[in-house]
Amino acid sequence: MADRGGSIGVAYTYNEPMMWFEFVLECARKVRERGLKNVMVTNGSVNPEPLEELIGYIDAMNIDVKSMDPDFYRRICSSKLEPVLATVRRAKRDCHVEITNLIIPTLNDSDEMLRELIDFVAEIGRDTPLHFSAYYPCYKMTIEPTPPETLRRAYDMAKEKLDYVYLGNIRTQDAGNTCCPACGEEVVERDGYITRAGGLDGDRCAKCGTALPFVV
Ligand SMILES: [Zn+2]
């Protein structure tokens, strides 16, 4: 269907794709045979062996790093932090990686926790895009939604060390756009699901000519 529809490829997302690892692997192989792209949106909780089997077919991954605190993973996610960080490091070697962090007031929104996450992303490469998402109460979580000021604080802190920082789950004027890290010119403008790459010349900034990590 993706091929017939002229799509760039398939994204495995919304539910955790690692839960049906065998299906994703089989599907990703066929998608790749057609010359299309595979994208995974995942929480990164996967053992090294299956990741190794799959990674060669995946073009891009968006990995949730929910907190840099192992205790947060234990208490809130009934899970572990370290395997997630291992997935990020391994994926970064072979495919395009972006990180998403859902900011939940009182649980992971302190300067200290944000700083730790930003430092980790900077360590794997300052060109790694980092998305901060707004949280909204749902199901058993009754904490108030993330205030826009919290997202802006995280954004400003991250921009000091990273080239590509974005805010998600919230409408903003500029925090979905991409600026050239060299000259500051806006190269990609995003509004909801509408994207205009008006400031790019191929994979270069149209204004200053700097090569940017875009796949065109
Ligand atoms: Zn530029």
mmCIF file of N, CA and C in Angstrom, residues 138-214:
data_model
loop_
_atom_site.group_PDB
_atom_site.id
_atom_site.type_symbol
_atom_site.label_atom_id
_atom_site.label_comp_id
_atom_site.label_asym_id
_atom_site.label_seq_id
_atom_site.Cartn_x
_atom_site.Cartn_y
_atom_site.Cartn_z
ATOM 1 N N CYS A 138 -4.296 11.771 31.902
ATOM 2 C CA CYS A 138 -4.989 10.698 31.199
ATOM 3 C C CYS A 138 -4.968 9.448 32.078
ATOM 4 N N TYR A 139 -6.046 8.693 32.018
ATOM 5 C CA TYR A 139 -6.138 7.409 32.730
ATOM 6 C C TYR A 139 -5.815 7.620 34.209
ATOM 7 N N LYS A 140 -4.734 6.993 34.734
ATOM 8 C CA LYS A 140 -4.482 7.089 36.177
ATOM 9 C C LYS A 140 -3.675 8.328 36.561
ATOM 10 N N MET A 141 -3.188 9.062 35.565
ATOM 11 C CA MET A 141 -2.355 10.239 35.840
ATOM 12 C C MET A 141 -3.236 11.478 35.967
ATOM 13 N N THR A 142 -3.273 12.060 37.167
ATOM 14 C CA THR A 142 -4.164 13.201 37.400
ATOM 15 C C THR A 142 -3.406 14.512 37.580
ATOM 16 N N ILE A 143 -2.075 14.452 37.463
ATOM 17 C CA ILE A 143 -1.257 15.666 37.572
ATOM 18 C C ILE A 143 -1.702 16.663 36.492
ATOM 19 N N GLU A 144 -1.653 17.960 36.835
ATOM 20 C CA GLU A 144 -2.051 19.020 35.883
ATOM 21 C C GLU A 144 -1.163 19.001 34.631
ATOM 22 N N PRO A 145 -1.684 19.479 33.497
ATOM 23 C CA PRO A 145 -0.884 19.498 32.255
ATOM 24 C C PRO A 145 0.400 20.313 32.401
ATOM 25 N N THR A 146 1.368 20.052 31.545
ATOM 26 C CA THR A 146 2.639 20.790 31.558
ATOM 27 C C THR A 146 2.400 22.246 31.177
ATOM 28 N N PRO A 147 2.790 23.207 32.040
ATOM 29 C CA PRO A 147 2.626 24.615 31.661
ATOM 30 C C PRO A 147 3.563 24.979 30.509
ATOM 31 N N PRO A 148 3.110 25.864 29.601
ATOM 32 C CA PRO A 148 3.963 26.283 28.478
ATOM 33 C C PRO A 148 5.315 26.837 28.950
ATOM 34 N N GLU A 149 5.335 27.498 30.147
ATOM 35 C CA GLU A 149 6.600 28.079 30.640
ATOM 36 C C GLU A 149 7.635 26.988 30.912
ATOM 37 N N THR A 150 7.173 25.839 31.382
ATOM 38 C CA THR A 150 8.096 24.722 31.651
ATOM 39 C C THR A 150 8.737 24.255 30.349
ATOM 40 N N LEU A 151 7.901 24.144 29.304
ATOM 41 C CA LEU A 151 8.418 23.696 28.009
ATOM 42 C C LEU A 151 9.415 24.704 27.465
ATOM 43 N N ARG A 152 9.108 25.973 27.629
ATOM 44 C CA ARG A 152 9.987 27.034 27.136
ATOM 45 C C ARG A 152 11.312 27.033 27.895
ATOM 46 N N ARG A 153 11.246 26.771 29.209
ATOM 47 C CA ARG A 153 12.469 26.701 30.030
ATOM 48 C C ARG A 153 13.353 25.553 29.541
ATOM 49 N N ALA A 154 12.737 24.392 29.296
ATOM 50 C CA ALA A 154 13.485 23.234 28.799
ATOM 51 C C ALA A 154 14.090 23.550 27.430
ATOM 52 N N TYR A 155 13.292 24.198 26.584
ATOM 53 C CA TYR A 155 13.728 24.562 25.225
ATOM 54 C C TYR A 155 14.962 25.463 25.287
ATOM 55 N N ASP A 156 14.885 26.498 26.120
ATOM 56 C CA ASP A 156 15.998 27.449 26.224
ATOM 57 C C ASP A 156 17.258 26.781 26.765
ATOM 58 N N MET A 157 17.091 25.920 27.755
ATOM 59 C CA MET A 157 18.252 25.207 28.314
ATOM 60 C C MET A 157 18.896 24.316 27.244
ATOM 61 N N ALA A 158 18.060 23.608 26.494
ATOM 62 C CA ALA A 158 18.576 22.658 25.504
ATOM 63 C C ALA A 158 19.260 23.365 24.344
ATOM 64 N N LYS A 159 18.732 24.538 23.959
ATOM 65 C CA LYS A 159 19.298 25.273 22.819
ATOM 66 C C LYS A 159 20.740 25.713 23.065
ATOM 67 N N GLU A 160 21.138 25.763 24.352
ATOM 68 C CA GLU A 160 22.522 26.140 24.652
ATOM 69 C C GLU A 160 23.507 25.049 24.229
ATOM 70 N N LYS A 161 23.041 23.795 24.203
ATOM 71 C CA LYS A 161 23.967 22.685 23.931
ATOM 72 C C LYS A 161 23.628 21.871 22.698
ATOM 73 N N LEU A 162 22.412 22.088 22.142
ATOM 74 C CA LEU A 162 21.972 21.262 21.020
ATOM 75 C C LEU A 162 21.542 22.144 19.846
ATOM 76 N N ASP A 163 21.735 21.601 18.640
ATOM 77 C CA ASP A 163 21.401 22.375 17.443
ATOM 78 C C ASP A 163 19.917 22.323 17.088
ATOM 79 N N TYR A 164 19.250 21.203 17.433
ATOM 80 C CA TYR A 164 17.868 21.020 16.980
ATOM 81 C C TYR A 164 16.960 20.642 18.140
ATOM 82 N N VAL A 165 16.205 21.620 18.627
ATOM 83 C CA VAL A 165 15.313 21.403 19.762
ATOM 84 C C VAL A 165 13.893 21.778 19.345
ATOM 85 N N TYR A 166 12.932 20.952 19.733
ATOM 86 C CA TYR A 166 11.540 21.182 19.318
ATOM 87 C C TYR A 166 10.598 20.970 20.491
ATOM 88 N N LEU A 167 9.460 21.655 20.445
ATOM 89 C CA LEU A 167 8.399 21.427 21.420
ATOM 90 C C LEU A 167 7.242 20.723 20.732
ATOM 91 N N GLY A 168 6.668 19.737 21.420
ATOM 92 C CA GLY A 168 5.571 18.974 20.833
ATOM 93 C C GLY A 168 4.347 18.938 21.724
ATOM 94 N N ASN A 169 3.216 18.512 21.164
ATOM 95 C CA ASN A 169 1.918 18.452 21.861
ATOM 96 C C ASN A 169 1.423 19.831 22.262
ATOM 97 N N ILE A 170 1.964 20.866 21.656
ATOM 98 C CA ILE A 170 1.582 22.227 22.011
ATOM 99 C C ILE A 170 1.785 23.094 20.763
ATOM 100 N N ARG A 171 0.868 24.036 20.543
ATOM 101 C CA ARG A 171 1.043 24.938 19.400
ATOM 102 C C ARG A 171 1.975 26.063 19.809
ATOM 103 N N THR A 172 3.049 26.262 19.056
ATOM 104 C CA THR A 172 3.961 27.364 19.350
ATOM 105 C C THR A 172 4.231 28.141 18.065
ATOM 106 N N GLN A 173 4.742 29.319 18.232
ATOM 107 C CA GLN A 173 5.048 30.169 17.089
ATOM 108 C C GLN A 173 6.239 29.618 16.302
ATOM 109 N N ASP A 174 7.283 29.200 17.026
ATOM 110 C CA ASP A 174 8.556 28.925 16.369
ATOM 111 C C ASP A 174 9.224 27.631 16.810
ATOM 112 N N ALA A 175 8.725 26.982 17.868
ATOM 113 C CA ALA A 175 9.477 25.872 18.447
ATOM 114 C C ALA A 175 9.294 24.549 17.695
ATOM 115 N N GLY A 176 8.649 24.616 16.510
ATOM 116 C CA GLY A 176 8.589 23.444 15.647
ATOM 117 C C GLY A 176 9.475 23.648 14.436
ATOM 118 N N ASN A 177 10.035 24.835 14.324
ATOM 119 C CA ASN A 177 10.837 25.179 13.137
ATOM 120 C C ASN A 177 12.301 24.781 13.320
ATOM 121 N N THR A 178 13.001 24.654 12.191
ATOM 122 C CA THR A 178 14.429 24.348 12.234
ATOM 123 C C THR A 178 15.216 25.550 11.730
ATOM 124 N N CYS A 179 16.185 25.976 12.520
ATOM 125 C CA CYS A 179 17.067 27.063 12.097
ATOM 126 C C CYS A 179 18.454 26.498 11.806
ATOM 127 N N CYS A 180 19.141 27.114 10.866
ATOM 128 C CA CYS A 180 20.515 26.722 10.548
ATOM 129 C C CYS A 180 21.397 27.013 11.764
ATOM 130 N N PRO A 181 22.114 25.983 12.288
ATOM 131 C CA PRO A 181 22.946 26.213 13.471
ATOM 132 C C PRO A 181 24.092 27.190 13.200
ATOM 133 N N ALA A 182 24.473 27.342 11.922
ATOM 134 C CA ALA A 182 25.605 28.219 11.598
ATOM 135 C C ALA A 182 25.187 29.689 11.537
ATOM 136 N N CYS A 183 24.111 30.002 10.817
ATOM 137 C CA CYS A 183 23.764 31.418 10.617
ATOM 138 C C CYS A 183 22.438 31.815 11.272
ATOM 139 N N GLY A 184 21.698 30.831 11.785
ATOM 140 C CA GLY A 184 20.467 31.162 12.496
ATOM 141 C C GLY A 184 19.250 31.329 11.605
ATOM 142 N N GLU A 185 19.430 31.266 10.291
ATOM 143 C CA GLU A 185 18.313 31.434 9.362
ATOM 144 C C GLU A 185 17.323 30.264 9.495
ATOM 145 N N GLU A 186 16.035 30.586 9.418
ATOM 146 C CA GLU A 186 15.027 29.526 9.480
ATOM 147 C C GLU A 186 15.053 28.737 8.172
ATOM 148 N N VAL A 187 15.289 27.427 8.259
ATOM 149 C CA VAL A 187 15.369 26.626 7.029
ATOM 150 C C VAL A 187 14.134 25.762 6.797
ATOM 151 N N VAL A 188 13.504 25.311 7.896
ATOM 152 C CA VAL A 188 12.267 24.529 7.759
ATOM 153 C C VAL A 188 11.222 25.109 8.705
ATOM 154 N N GLU A 189 10.044 25.341 8.145
ATOM 155 C CA GLU A 189 8.950 25.889 8.941
ATOM 156 C C GLU A 189 7.880 24.804 9.096
ATOM 157 N N ARG A 190 7.433 24.590 10.340
ATOM 158 C CA ARG A 190 6.397 23.567 10.582
ATOM 159 C C ARG A 190 5.233 24.175 11.331
ATOM 160 N N ASP A 191 4.035 23.833 10.861
ATOM 161 C CA ASP A 191 2.830 24.289 11.543
ATOM 162 C C ASP A 191 1.874 23.100 11.577
ATOM 163 N N GLY A 192 1.720 22.507 12.743
ATOM 164 C CA GLY A 192 0.956 21.259 12.814
ATOM 165 C C GLY A 192 1.624 20.228 11.927
ATOM 166 N N TYR A 193 0.875 19.665 10.989
ATOM 167 C CA TYR A 193 1.458 18.660 10.095
ATOM 168 C C TYR A 193 1.903 19.253 8.759
ATOM 169 N N ILE A 194 1.904 20.566 8.669
ATOM 170 C CA ILE A 194 2.347 21.202 7.426
ATOM 171 C C ILE A 194 3.819 21.597 7.552
ATOM 172 N N THR A 195 4.626 21.205 6.574
ATOM 173 C CA THR A 195 6.066 21.464 6.610
ATOM 174 C C THR A 195 6.500 22.177 5.342
ATOM 175 N N ARG A 196 7.228 23.273 5.496
ATOM 176 C CA ARG A 196 7.792 23.969 4.332
ATOM 177 C C ARG A 196 9.307 24.074 4.504
ATOM 178 N N ALA A 197 10.037 23.469 3.567
ATOM 179 C CA ALA A 197 11.502 23.490 3.657
ATOM 180 C C ALA A 197 12.054 24.583 2.749
ATOM 181 N N GLY A 198 11.554 25.785 2.897
ATOM 182 C CA GLY A 198 11.885 26.892 1.995
ATOM 183 C C GLY A 198 13.315 27.395 2.097
ATOM 184 N N GLY A 199 13.971 27.147 3.242
ATOM 185 C CA GLY A 199 15.313 27.697 3.424
ATOM 186 C C GLY A 199 16.422 26.718 3.110
ATOM 187 N N LEU A 200 16.037 25.581 2.487
ATOM 188 C CA LEU A 200 17.045 24.570 2.154
ATOM 189 C C LEU A 200 17.332 24.579 0.664
ATOM 190 N N ASP A 201 18.613 24.379 0.347
ATOM 191 C CA ASP A 201 19.015 24.178 -1.035
ATOM 192 C C ASP A 201 19.641 22.782 -1.067
ATOM 193 N N GLY A 202 18.857 21.765 -1.441
ATOM 194 C CA GLY A 202 19.303 20.380 -1.251
ATOM 195 C C GLY A 202 19.423 20.135 0.238
ATOM 196 N N ASP A 203 20.604 19.676 0.702
ATOM 197 C CA ASP A 203 20.778 19.493 2.150
ATOM 198 C C ASP A 203 21.620 20.630 2.744
ATOM 199 N N ARG A 204 21.622 21.767 2.049
ATOM 200 C CA ARG A 204 22.393 22.900 2.555
ATOM 201 C C ARG A 204 21.492 24.080 2.922
ATOM 202 N N CYS A 205 21.992 24.886 3.849
ATOM 203 C CA CYS A 205 21.305 26.128 4.180
ATOM 204 C C CYS A 205 21.379 27.043 2.957
ATOM 205 N N ALA A 206 20.228 27.506 2.487
ATOM 206 C CA ALA A 206 20.188 28.316 1.264
ATOM 207 C C ALA A 206 20.885 29.658 1.461
ATOM 208 N N LYS A 207 20.980 30.099 2.710
ATOM 209 C CA LYS A 207 21.590 31.411 2.959
ATOM 210 C C LYS A 207 23.114 31.342 3.072
ATOM 211 N N CYS A 208 23.620 30.433 3.935
ATOM 212 C CA CYS A 208 25.076 30.437 4.180
ATOM 213 C C CYS A 208 25.793 29.227 3.578
ATOM 214 N N GLY A 209 25.034 28.242 3.054
ATOM 215 C CA GLY A 209 25.661 27.120 2.352
ATOM 216 C C GLY A 209 26.150 25.991 3.247
ATOM 217 N N THR A 210 25.951 26.115 4.569
ATOM 218 C CA THR A 210 26.395 25.062 5.487
ATOM 219 C C THR A 210 25.626 23.771 5.202
ATOM 220 N N ALA A 211 26.357 22.627 5.145
ATOM 221 C CA ALA A 211 25.708 21.333 4.957
ATOM 222 C C ALA A 211 24.987 20.961 6.255
ATOM 223 N N LEU A 212 23.719 20.612 6.135
ATOM 224 C CA LEU A 212 22.904 20.278 7.304
ATOM 225 C C LEU A 212 22.485 18.811 7.235
ATOM 226 N N PRO A 213 22.256 18.170 8.399
ATOM 227 C CA PRO A 213 21.967 16.732 8.391
ATOM 228 C C PRO A 213 20.544 16.393 7.953
ATOM 229 N N PHE A 214 20.176 16.841 6.759
ATOM 230 C CA PHE A 214 18.867 16.504 6.200
ATOM 231 C C PHE A 214 19.020 15.415 5.153
#
